[in-house]
JSON list of C-alpha atoms in Angstrom, two decimals:
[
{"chain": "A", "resi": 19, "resn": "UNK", "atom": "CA", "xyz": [193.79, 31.81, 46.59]},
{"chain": "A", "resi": 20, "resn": "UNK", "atom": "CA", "xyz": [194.58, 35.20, 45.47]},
{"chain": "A", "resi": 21, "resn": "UNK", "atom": "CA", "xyz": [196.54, 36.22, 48.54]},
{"chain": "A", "resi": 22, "resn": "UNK", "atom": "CA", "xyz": [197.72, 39.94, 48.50]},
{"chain": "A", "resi": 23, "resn": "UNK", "atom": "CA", "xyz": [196.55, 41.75, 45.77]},
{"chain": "A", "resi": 24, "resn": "UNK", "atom": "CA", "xyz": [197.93, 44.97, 44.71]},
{"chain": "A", "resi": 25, "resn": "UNK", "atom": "CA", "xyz": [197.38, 47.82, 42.24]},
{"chain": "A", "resi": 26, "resn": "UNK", "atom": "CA", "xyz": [198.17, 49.60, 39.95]},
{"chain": "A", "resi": 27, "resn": "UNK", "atom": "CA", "xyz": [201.35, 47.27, 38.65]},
{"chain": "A", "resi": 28, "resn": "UNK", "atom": "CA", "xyz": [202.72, 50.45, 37.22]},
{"chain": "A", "resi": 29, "resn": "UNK", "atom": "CA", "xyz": [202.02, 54.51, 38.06]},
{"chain": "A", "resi": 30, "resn": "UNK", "atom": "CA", "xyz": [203.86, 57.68, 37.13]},
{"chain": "A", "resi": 31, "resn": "UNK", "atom": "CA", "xyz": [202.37, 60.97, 38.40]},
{"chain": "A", "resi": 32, "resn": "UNK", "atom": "CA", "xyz": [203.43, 64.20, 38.40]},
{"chain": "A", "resi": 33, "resn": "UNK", "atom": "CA", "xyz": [204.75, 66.18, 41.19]},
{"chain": "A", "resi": 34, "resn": "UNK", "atom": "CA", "xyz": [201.85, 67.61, 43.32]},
{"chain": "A", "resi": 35, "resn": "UNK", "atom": "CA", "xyz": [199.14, 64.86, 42.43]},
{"chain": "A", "resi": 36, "resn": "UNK", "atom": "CA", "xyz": [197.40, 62.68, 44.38]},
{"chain": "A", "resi": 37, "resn": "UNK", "atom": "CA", "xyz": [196.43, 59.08, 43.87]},
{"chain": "A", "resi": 38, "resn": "UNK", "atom": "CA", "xyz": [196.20, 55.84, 46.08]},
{"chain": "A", "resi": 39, "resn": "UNK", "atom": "CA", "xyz": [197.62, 52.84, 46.29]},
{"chain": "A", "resi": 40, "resn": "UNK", "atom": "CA", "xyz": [195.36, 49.85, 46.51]},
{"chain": "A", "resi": 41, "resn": "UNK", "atom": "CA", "xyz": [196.52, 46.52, 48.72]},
{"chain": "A", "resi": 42, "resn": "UNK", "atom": "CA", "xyz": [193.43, 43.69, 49.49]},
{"chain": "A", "resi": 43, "resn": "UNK", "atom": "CA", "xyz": [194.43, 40.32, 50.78]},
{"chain": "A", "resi": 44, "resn": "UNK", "atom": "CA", "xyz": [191.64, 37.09, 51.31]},
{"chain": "A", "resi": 45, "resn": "UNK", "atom": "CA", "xyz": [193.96, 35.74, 53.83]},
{"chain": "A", "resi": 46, "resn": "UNK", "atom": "CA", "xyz": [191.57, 37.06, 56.70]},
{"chain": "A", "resi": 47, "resn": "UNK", "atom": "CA", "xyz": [195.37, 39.06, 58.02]},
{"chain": "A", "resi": 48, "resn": "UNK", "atom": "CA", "xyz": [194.85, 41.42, 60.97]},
{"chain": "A", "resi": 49, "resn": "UNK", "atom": "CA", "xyz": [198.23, 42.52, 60.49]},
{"chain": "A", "resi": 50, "resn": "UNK", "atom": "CA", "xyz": [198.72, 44.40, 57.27]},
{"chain": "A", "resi": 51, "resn": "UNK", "atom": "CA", "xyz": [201.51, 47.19, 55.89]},
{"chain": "A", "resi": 52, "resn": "UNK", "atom": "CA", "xyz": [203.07, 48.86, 53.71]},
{"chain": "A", "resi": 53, "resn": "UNK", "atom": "CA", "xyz": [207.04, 49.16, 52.51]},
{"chain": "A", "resi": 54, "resn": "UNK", "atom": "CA", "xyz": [208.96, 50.90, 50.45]},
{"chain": "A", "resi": 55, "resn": "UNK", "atom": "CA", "xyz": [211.88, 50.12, 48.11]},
{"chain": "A", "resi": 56, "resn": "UNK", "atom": "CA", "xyz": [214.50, 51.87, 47.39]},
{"chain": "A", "resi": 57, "resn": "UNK", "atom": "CA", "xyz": [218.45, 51.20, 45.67]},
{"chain": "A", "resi": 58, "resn": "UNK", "atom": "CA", "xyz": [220.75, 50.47, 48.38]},
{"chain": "A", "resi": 59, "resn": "UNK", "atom": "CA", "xyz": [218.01, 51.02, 51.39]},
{"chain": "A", "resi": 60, "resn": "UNK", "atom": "CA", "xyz": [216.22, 47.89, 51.68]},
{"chain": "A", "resi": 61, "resn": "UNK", "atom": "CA", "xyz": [212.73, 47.47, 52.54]},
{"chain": "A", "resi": 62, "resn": "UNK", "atom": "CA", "xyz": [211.50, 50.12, 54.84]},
{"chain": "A", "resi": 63, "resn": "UNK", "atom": "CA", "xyz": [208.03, 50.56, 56.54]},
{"chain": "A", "resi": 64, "resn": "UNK", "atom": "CA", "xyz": [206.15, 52.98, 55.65]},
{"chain": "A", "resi": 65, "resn": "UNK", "atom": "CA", "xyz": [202.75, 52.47, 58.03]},
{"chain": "A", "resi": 66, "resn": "UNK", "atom": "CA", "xyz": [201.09, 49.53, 59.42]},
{"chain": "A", "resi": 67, "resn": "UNK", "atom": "CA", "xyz": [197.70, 48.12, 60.66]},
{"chain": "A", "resi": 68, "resn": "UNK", "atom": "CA", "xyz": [197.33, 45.30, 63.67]},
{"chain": "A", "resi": 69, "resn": "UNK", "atom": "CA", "xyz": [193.16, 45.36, 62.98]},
{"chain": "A", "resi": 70, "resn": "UNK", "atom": "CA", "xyz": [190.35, 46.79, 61.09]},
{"chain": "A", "resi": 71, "resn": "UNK", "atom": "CA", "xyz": [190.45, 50.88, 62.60]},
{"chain": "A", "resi": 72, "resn": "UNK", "atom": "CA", "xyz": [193.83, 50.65, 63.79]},
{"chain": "A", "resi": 73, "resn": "UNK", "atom": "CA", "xyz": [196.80, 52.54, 61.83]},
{"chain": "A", "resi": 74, "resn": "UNK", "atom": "CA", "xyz": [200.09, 53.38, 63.06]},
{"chain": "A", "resi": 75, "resn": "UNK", "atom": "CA", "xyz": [203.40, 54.85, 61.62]},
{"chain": "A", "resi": 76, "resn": "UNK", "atom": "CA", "xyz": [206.30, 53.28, 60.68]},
{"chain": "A", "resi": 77, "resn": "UNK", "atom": "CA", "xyz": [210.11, 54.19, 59.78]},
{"chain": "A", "resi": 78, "resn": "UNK", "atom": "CA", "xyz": [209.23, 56.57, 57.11]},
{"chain": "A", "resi": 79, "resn": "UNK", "atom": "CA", "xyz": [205.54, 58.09, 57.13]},
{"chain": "A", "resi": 80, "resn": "UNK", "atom": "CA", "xyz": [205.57, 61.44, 56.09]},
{"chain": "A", "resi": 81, "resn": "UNK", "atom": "CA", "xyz": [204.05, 62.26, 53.09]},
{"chain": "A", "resi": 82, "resn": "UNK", "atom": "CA", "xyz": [201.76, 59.34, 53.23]},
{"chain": "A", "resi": 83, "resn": "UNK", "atom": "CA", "xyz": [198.12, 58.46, 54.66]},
{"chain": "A", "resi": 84, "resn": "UNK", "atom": "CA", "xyz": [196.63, 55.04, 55.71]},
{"chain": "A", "resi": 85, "resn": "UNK", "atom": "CA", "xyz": [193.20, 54.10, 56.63]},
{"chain": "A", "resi": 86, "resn": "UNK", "atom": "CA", "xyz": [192.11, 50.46, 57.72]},
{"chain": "A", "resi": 87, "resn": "UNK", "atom": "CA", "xyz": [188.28, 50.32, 57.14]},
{"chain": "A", "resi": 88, "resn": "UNK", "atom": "CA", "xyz": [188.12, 46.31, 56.94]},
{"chain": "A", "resi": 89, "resn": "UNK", "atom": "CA", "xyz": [189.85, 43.72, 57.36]},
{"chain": "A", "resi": 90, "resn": "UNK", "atom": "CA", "xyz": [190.71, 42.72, 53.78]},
{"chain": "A", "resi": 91, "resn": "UNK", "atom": "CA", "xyz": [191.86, 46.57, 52.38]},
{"chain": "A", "resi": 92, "resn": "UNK", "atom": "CA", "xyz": [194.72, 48.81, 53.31]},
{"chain": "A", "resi": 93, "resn": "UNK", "atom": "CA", "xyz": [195.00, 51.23, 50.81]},
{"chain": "A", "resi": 94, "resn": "UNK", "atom": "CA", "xyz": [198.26, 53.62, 50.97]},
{"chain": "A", "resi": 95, "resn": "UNK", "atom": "CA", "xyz": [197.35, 57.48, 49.85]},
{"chain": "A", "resi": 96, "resn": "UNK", "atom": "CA", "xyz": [199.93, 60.17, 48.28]},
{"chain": "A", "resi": 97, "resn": "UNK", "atom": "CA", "xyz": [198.23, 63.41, 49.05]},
{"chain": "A", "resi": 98, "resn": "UNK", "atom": "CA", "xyz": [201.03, 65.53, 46.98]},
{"chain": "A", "resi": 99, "resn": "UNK", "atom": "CA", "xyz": [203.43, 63.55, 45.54]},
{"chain": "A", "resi": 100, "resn": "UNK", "atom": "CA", "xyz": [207.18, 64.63, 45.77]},
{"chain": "A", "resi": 101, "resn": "UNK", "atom": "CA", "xyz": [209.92, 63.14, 43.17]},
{"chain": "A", "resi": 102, "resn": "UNK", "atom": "CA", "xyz": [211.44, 61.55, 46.50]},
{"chain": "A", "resi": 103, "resn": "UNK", "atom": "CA", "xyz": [208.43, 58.95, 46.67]},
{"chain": "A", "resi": 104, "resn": "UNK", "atom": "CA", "xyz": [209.53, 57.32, 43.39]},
{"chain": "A", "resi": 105, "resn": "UNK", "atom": "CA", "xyz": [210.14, 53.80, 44.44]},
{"chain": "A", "resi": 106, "resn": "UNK", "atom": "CA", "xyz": [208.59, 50.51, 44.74]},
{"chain": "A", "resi": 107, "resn": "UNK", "atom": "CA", "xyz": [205.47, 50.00, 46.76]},
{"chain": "A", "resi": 108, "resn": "UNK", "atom": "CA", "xyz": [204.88, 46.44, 48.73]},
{"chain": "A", "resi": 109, "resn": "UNK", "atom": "CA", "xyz": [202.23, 45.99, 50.96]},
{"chain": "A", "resi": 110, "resn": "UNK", "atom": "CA", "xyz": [201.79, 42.69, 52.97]},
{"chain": "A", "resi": 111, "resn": "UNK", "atom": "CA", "xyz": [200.33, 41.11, 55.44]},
{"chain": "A", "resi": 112, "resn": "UNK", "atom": "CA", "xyz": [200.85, 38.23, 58.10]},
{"chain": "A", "resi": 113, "resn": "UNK", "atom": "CA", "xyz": [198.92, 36.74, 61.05]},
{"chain": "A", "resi": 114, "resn": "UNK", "atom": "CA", "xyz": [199.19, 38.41, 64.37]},
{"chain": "A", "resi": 115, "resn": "UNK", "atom": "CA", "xyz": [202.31, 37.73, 65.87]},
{"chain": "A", "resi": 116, "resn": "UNK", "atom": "CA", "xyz": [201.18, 37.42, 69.47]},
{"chain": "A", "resi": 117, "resn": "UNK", "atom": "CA", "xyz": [198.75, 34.36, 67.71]},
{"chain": "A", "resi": 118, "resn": "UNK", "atom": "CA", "xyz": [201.39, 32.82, 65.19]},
{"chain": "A", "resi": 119, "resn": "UNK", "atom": "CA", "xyz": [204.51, 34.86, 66.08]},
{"chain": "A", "resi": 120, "resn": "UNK", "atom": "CA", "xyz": [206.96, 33.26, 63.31]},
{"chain": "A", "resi": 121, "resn": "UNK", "atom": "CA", "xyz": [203.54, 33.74, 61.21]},
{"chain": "A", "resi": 122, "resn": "UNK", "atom": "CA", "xyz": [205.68, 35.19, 57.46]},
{"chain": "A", "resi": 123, "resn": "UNK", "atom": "CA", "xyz": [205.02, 38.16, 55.84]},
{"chain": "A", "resi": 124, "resn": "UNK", "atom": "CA", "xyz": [203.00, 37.85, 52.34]},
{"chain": "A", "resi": 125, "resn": "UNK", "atom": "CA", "xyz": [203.69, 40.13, 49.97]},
{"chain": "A", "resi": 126, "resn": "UNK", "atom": "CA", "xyz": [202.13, 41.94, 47.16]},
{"chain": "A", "resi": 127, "resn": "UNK", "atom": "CA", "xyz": [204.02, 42.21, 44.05]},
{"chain": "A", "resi": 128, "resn": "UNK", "atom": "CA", "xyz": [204.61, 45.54, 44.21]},
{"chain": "A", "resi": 129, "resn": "UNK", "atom": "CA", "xyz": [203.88, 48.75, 42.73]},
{"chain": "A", "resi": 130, "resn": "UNK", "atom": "CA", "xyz": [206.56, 50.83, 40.47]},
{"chain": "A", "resi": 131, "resn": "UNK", "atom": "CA", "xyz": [205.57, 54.66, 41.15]},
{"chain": "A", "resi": 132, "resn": "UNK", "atom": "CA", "xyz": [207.59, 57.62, 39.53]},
{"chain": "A", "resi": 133, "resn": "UNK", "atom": "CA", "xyz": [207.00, 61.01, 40.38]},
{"chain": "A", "resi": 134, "resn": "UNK", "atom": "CA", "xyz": [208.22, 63.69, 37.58]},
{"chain": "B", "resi": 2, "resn": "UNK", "atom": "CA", "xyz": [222.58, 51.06, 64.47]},
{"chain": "B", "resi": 3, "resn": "UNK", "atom": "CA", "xyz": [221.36, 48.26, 62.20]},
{"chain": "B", "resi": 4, "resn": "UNK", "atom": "CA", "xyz": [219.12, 45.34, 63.61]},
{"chain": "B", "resi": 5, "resn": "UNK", "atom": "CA", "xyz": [220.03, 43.40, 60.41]},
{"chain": "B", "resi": 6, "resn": "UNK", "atom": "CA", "xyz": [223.41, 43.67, 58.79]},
{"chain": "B", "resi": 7, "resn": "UNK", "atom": "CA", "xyz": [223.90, 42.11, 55.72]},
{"chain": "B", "resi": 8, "resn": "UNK", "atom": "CA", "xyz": [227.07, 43.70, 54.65]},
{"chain": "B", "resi": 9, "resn": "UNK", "atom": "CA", "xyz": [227.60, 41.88, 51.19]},
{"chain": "B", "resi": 10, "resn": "UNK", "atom": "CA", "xyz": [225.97, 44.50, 49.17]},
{"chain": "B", "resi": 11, "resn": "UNK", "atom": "CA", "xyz": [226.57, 42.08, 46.06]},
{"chain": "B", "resi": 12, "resn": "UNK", "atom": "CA", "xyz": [228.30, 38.45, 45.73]},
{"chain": "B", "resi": 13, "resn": "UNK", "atom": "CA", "xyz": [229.03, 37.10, 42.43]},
{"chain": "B", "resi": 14, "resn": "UNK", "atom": "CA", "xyz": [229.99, 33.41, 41.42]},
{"chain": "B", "resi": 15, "resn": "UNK", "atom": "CA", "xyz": [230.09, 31.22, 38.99]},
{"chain": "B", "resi": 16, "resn": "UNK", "atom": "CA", "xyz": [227.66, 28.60, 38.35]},
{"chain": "B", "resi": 17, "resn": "UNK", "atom": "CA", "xyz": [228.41, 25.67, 40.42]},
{"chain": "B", "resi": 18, "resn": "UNK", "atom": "CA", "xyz": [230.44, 27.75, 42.99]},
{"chain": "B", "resi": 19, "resn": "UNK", "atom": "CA", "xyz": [228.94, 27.62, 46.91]},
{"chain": "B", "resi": 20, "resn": "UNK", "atom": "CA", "xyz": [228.38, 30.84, 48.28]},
{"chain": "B", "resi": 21, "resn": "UNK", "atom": "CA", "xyz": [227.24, 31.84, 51.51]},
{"chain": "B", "resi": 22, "resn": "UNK", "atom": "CA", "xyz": [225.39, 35.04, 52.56]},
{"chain": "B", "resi": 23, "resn": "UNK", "atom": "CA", "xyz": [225.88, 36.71, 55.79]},
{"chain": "B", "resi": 24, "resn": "UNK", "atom": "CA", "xyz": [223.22, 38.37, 58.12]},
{"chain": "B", "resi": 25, "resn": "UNK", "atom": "CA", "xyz": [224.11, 39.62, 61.67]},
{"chain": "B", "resi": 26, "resn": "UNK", "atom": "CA", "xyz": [220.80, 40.43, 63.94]},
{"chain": "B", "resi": 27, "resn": "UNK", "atom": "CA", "xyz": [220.73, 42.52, 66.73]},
{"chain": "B", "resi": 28, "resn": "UNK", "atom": "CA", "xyz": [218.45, 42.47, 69.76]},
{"chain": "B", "resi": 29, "resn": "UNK", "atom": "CA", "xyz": [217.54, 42.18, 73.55]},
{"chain": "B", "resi": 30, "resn": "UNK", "atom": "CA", "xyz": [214.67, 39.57, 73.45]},
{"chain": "B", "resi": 31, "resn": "UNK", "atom": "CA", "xyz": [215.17, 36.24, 73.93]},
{"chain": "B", "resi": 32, "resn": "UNK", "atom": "CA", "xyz": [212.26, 35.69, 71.65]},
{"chain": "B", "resi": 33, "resn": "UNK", "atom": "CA", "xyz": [212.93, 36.82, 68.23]},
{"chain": "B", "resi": 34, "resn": "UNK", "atom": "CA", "xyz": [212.26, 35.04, 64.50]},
{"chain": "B", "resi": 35, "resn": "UNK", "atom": "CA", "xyz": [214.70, 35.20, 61.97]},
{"chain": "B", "resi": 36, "resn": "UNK", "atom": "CA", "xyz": [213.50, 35.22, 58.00]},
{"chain": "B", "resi": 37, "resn": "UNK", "atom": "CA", "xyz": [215.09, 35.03, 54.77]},
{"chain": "B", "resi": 38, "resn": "UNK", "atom": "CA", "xyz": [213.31, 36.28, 51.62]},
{"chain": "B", "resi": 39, "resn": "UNK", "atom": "CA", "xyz": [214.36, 36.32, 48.13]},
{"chain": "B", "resi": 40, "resn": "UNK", "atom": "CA", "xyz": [213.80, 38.80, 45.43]},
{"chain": "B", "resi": 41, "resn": "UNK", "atom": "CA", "xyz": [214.15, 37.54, 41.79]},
{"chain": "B", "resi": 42, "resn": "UNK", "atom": "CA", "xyz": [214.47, 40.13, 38.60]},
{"chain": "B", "resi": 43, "resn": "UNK", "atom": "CA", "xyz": [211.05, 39.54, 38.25]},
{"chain": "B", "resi": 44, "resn": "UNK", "atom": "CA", "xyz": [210.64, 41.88, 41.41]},
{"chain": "B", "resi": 45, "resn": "UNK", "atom": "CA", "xyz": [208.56, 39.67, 44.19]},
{"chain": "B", "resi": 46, "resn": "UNK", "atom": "CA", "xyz": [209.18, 38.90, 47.16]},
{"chain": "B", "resi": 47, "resn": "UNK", "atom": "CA", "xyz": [209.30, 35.09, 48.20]},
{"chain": "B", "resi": 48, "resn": "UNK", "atom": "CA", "xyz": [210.06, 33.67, 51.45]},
{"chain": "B", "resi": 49, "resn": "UNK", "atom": "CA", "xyz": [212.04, 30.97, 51.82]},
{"chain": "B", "resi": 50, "resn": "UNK", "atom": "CA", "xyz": [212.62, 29.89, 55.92]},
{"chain": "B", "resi": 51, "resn": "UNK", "atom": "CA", "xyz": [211.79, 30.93, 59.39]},
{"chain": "B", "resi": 52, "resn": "UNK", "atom": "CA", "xyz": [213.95, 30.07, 62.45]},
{"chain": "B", "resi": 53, "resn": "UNK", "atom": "CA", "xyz": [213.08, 30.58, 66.51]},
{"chain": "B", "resi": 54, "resn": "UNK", "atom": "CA", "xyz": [215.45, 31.90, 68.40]},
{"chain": "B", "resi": 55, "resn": "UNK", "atom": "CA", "xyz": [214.96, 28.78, 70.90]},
{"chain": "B", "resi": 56, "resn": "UNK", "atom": "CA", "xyz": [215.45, 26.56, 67.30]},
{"chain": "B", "resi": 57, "resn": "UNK", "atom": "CA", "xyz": [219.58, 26.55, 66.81]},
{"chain": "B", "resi": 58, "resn": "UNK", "atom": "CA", "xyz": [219.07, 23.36, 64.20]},
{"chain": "B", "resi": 59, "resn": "UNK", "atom": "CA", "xyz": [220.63, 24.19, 61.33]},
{"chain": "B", "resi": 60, "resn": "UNK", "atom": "CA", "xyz": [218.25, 23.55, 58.20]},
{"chain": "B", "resi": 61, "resn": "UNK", "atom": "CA", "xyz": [218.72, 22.04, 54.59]},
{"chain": "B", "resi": 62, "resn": "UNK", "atom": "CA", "xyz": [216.45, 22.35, 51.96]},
{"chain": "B", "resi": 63, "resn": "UNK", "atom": "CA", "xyz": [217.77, 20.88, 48.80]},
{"chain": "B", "resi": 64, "resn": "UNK", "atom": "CA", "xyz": [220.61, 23.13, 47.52]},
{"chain": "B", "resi": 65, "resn": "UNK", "atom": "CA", "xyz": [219.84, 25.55, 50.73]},
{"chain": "B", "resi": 66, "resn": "UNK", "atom": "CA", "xyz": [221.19, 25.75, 53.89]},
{"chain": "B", "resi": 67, "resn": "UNK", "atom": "CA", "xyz": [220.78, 27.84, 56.71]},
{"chain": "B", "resi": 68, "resn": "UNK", "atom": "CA", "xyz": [223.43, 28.42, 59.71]},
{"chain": "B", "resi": 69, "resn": "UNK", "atom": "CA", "xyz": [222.06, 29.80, 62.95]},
{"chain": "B", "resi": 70, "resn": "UNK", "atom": "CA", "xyz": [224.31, 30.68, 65.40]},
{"chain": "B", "resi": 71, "resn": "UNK", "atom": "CA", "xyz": [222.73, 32.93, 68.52]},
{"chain": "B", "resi": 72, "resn": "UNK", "atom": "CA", "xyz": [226.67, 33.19, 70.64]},
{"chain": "B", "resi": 73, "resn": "UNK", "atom": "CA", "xyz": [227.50, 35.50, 67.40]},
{"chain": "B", "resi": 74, "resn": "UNK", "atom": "CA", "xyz": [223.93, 37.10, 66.44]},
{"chain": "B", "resi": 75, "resn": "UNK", "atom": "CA", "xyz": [224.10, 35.42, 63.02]},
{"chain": "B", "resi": 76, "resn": "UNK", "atom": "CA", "xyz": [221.84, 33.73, 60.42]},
{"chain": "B", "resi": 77, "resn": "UNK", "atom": "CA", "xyz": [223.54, 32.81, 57.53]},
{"chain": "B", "resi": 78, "resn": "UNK", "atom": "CA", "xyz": [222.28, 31.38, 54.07]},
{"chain": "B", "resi": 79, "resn": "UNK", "atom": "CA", "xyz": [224.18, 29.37, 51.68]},
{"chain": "B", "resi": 80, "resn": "UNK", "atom": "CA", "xyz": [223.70, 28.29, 48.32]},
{"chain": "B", "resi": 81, "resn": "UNK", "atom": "CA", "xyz": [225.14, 24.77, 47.31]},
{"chain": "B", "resi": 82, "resn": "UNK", "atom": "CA", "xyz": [226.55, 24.59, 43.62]},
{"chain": "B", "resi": 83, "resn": "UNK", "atom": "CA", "xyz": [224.90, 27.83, 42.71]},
{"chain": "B", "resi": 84, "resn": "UNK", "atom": "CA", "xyz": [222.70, 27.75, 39.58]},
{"chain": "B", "resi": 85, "resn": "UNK", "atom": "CA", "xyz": [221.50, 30.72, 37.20]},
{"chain": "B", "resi": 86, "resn": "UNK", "atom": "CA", "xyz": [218.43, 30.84, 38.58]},
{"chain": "B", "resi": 87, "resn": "UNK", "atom": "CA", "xyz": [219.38, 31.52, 42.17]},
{"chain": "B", "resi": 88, "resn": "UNK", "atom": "CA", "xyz": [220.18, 35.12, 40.73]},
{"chain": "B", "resi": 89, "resn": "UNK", "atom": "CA", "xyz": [218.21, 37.29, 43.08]},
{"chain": "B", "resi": 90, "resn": "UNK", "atom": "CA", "xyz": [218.69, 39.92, 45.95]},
{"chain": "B", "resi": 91, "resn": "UNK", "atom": "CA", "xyz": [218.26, 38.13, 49.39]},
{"chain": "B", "resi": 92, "resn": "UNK", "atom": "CA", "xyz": [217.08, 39.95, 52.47]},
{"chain": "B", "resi": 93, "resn": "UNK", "atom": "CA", "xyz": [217.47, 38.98, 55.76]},
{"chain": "B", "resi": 94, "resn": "UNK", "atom": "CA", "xyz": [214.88, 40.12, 58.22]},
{"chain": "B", "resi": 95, "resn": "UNK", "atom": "CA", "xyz": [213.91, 40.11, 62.05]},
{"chain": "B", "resi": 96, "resn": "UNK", "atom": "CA", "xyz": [210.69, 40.09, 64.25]},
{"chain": "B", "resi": 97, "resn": "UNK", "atom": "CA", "xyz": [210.47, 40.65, 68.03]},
{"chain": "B", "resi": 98, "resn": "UNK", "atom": "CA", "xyz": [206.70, 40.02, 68.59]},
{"chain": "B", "resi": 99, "resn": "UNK", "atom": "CA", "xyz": [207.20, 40.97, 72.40]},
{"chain": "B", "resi": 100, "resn": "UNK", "atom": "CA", "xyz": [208.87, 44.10, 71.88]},
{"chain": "B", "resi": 101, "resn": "UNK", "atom": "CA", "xyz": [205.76, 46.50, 71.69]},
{"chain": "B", "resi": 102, "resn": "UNK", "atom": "CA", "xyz": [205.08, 48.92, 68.70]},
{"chain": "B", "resi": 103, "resn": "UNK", "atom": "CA", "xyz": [205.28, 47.90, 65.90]},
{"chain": "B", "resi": 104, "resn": "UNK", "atom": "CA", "xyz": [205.77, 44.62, 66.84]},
{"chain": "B", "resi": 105, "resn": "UNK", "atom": "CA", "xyz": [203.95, 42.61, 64.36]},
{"chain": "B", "resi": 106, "resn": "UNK", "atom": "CA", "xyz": [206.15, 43.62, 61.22]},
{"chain": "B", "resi": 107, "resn": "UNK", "atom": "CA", "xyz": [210.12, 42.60, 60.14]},
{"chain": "B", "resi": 108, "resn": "UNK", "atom": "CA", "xyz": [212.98, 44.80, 60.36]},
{"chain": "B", "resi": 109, "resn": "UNK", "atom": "CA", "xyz": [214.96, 43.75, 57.08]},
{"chain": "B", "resi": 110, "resn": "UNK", "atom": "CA", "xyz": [218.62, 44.25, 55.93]},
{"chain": "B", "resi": 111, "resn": "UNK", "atom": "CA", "xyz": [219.50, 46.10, 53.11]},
{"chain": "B", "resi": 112, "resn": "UNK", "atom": "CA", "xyz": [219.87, 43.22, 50.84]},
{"chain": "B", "resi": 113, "resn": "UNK", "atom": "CA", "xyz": [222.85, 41.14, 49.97]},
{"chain": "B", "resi": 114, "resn": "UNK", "atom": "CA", "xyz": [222.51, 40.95, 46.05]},
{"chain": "B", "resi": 115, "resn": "UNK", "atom": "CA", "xyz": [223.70, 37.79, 44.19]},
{"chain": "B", "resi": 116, "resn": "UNK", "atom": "CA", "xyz": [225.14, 37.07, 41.04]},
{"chain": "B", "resi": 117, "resn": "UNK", "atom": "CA", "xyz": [225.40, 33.73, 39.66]},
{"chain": "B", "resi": 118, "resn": "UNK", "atom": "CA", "xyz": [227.52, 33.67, 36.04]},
{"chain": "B", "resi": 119, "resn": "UNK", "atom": "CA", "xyz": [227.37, 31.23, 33.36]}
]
């Protein structure tokens, strides 16, 4: 049981590039989304999914792009990366709350970006 | 203003030492879970308990305990005889699955981290 799988482990890019992301889990989640990490800030959400389709922002969007064509994927896309979106990556996912509402969040383990 | 406090930014102790870590929630449901994760150097994220807010039982799980108290909005986590190993950043985190939005996901505190020394 693989659970949430994410990559790259590791991804430095230059300012202006683009690249995405990739999250699957084979927990059959509707919910699915993505954090970020950051010294002193905690873990803060960057976009979510409730269903295949169905993206929505979270606390800190901007500068990132979501799409939810399954159920499985939830890939997180840097159009132009900025220095500021150096940080660590998590995506997870959980049953639907309304279904299994103390359902916990699964985590990925996490992607290190740097943007030069 | 914060839904989850956790104002230790970082606790250290030495082995063997108890230490408790603080987390202060804030919100208007009356139906809310509470979560505590931990984050080893290794850099994932594991959880380790769920509470209902209808659930004030305190819990024990080996060297773990967990304090929930609703009168002061708290859900505190301590370690008993602290060990090496228990060296890890511990977030605190809230969902309100009635609230709308983004319902479905945790609001987390900023971390408390925790040293353990030799």
């Amino acid at each position: 049981n693989a659970g949430v799988t994410q990559t790259p482990k590791f991804q430095v890019l230059k300012t202006g590039q683009s690249m995405t992301l990739q999250c699957a889990q084979d927990m059959n989640h509707e919910y699915m989304s993505w954090y970020r990490q950051d010294p002193g800030m905690g873990l803060r959400l960057i976009h979510y999914s409730v269903g295949a389709g169905i993206t929505d922002q979270g606390e800190v969007p901007n500068g990132y792009n979501v799409s939810r064509s399954t159920t499985e994927d939830f890939p997180l896309r840097l159009l132009s990366a900025a220095p500021s979106q150096t940080s660590v990556y998590f995506c997870a996912s959980r049953l639907p709350s309304r279904g299994a509402p103390n359902s916990p969040l699964h985590f990925g383990n996490g992607t290190r970006l740097t943007v030069t | 203003a914060q839904k989850v406090t956790q104002a230790q930014t970082e606790i250290s102790v030495v082995e063997k030492e108890d230490v408790t870590l603080d987390c202060v929630y804030e919100t208007r449901d009356t139906t809310y879970y509470l979560f505590w994760y931990k984050q080893p150097p290794s850099g994932e994220l594991v959880f380790l308990i769920r509470r209902n807010s209808f659930d004030e039982q305190n819990e024990i799980s080996g060297r773990y305990s967990w304090n929930f108290q609703k009168s002061t909005s708290s859900f505190n986590f301590t370690i008993t005889a602290s060990q090496v190993v228990d060296s890890a950043v511990y977030f605190c985190a809230l969902s309100e699955p009635y609230s709308g939005g983004g319902a479905d996901g945790l609001t987390f505190g900023k971390g408390t981290h925790l040293i353990i020394q030799p």
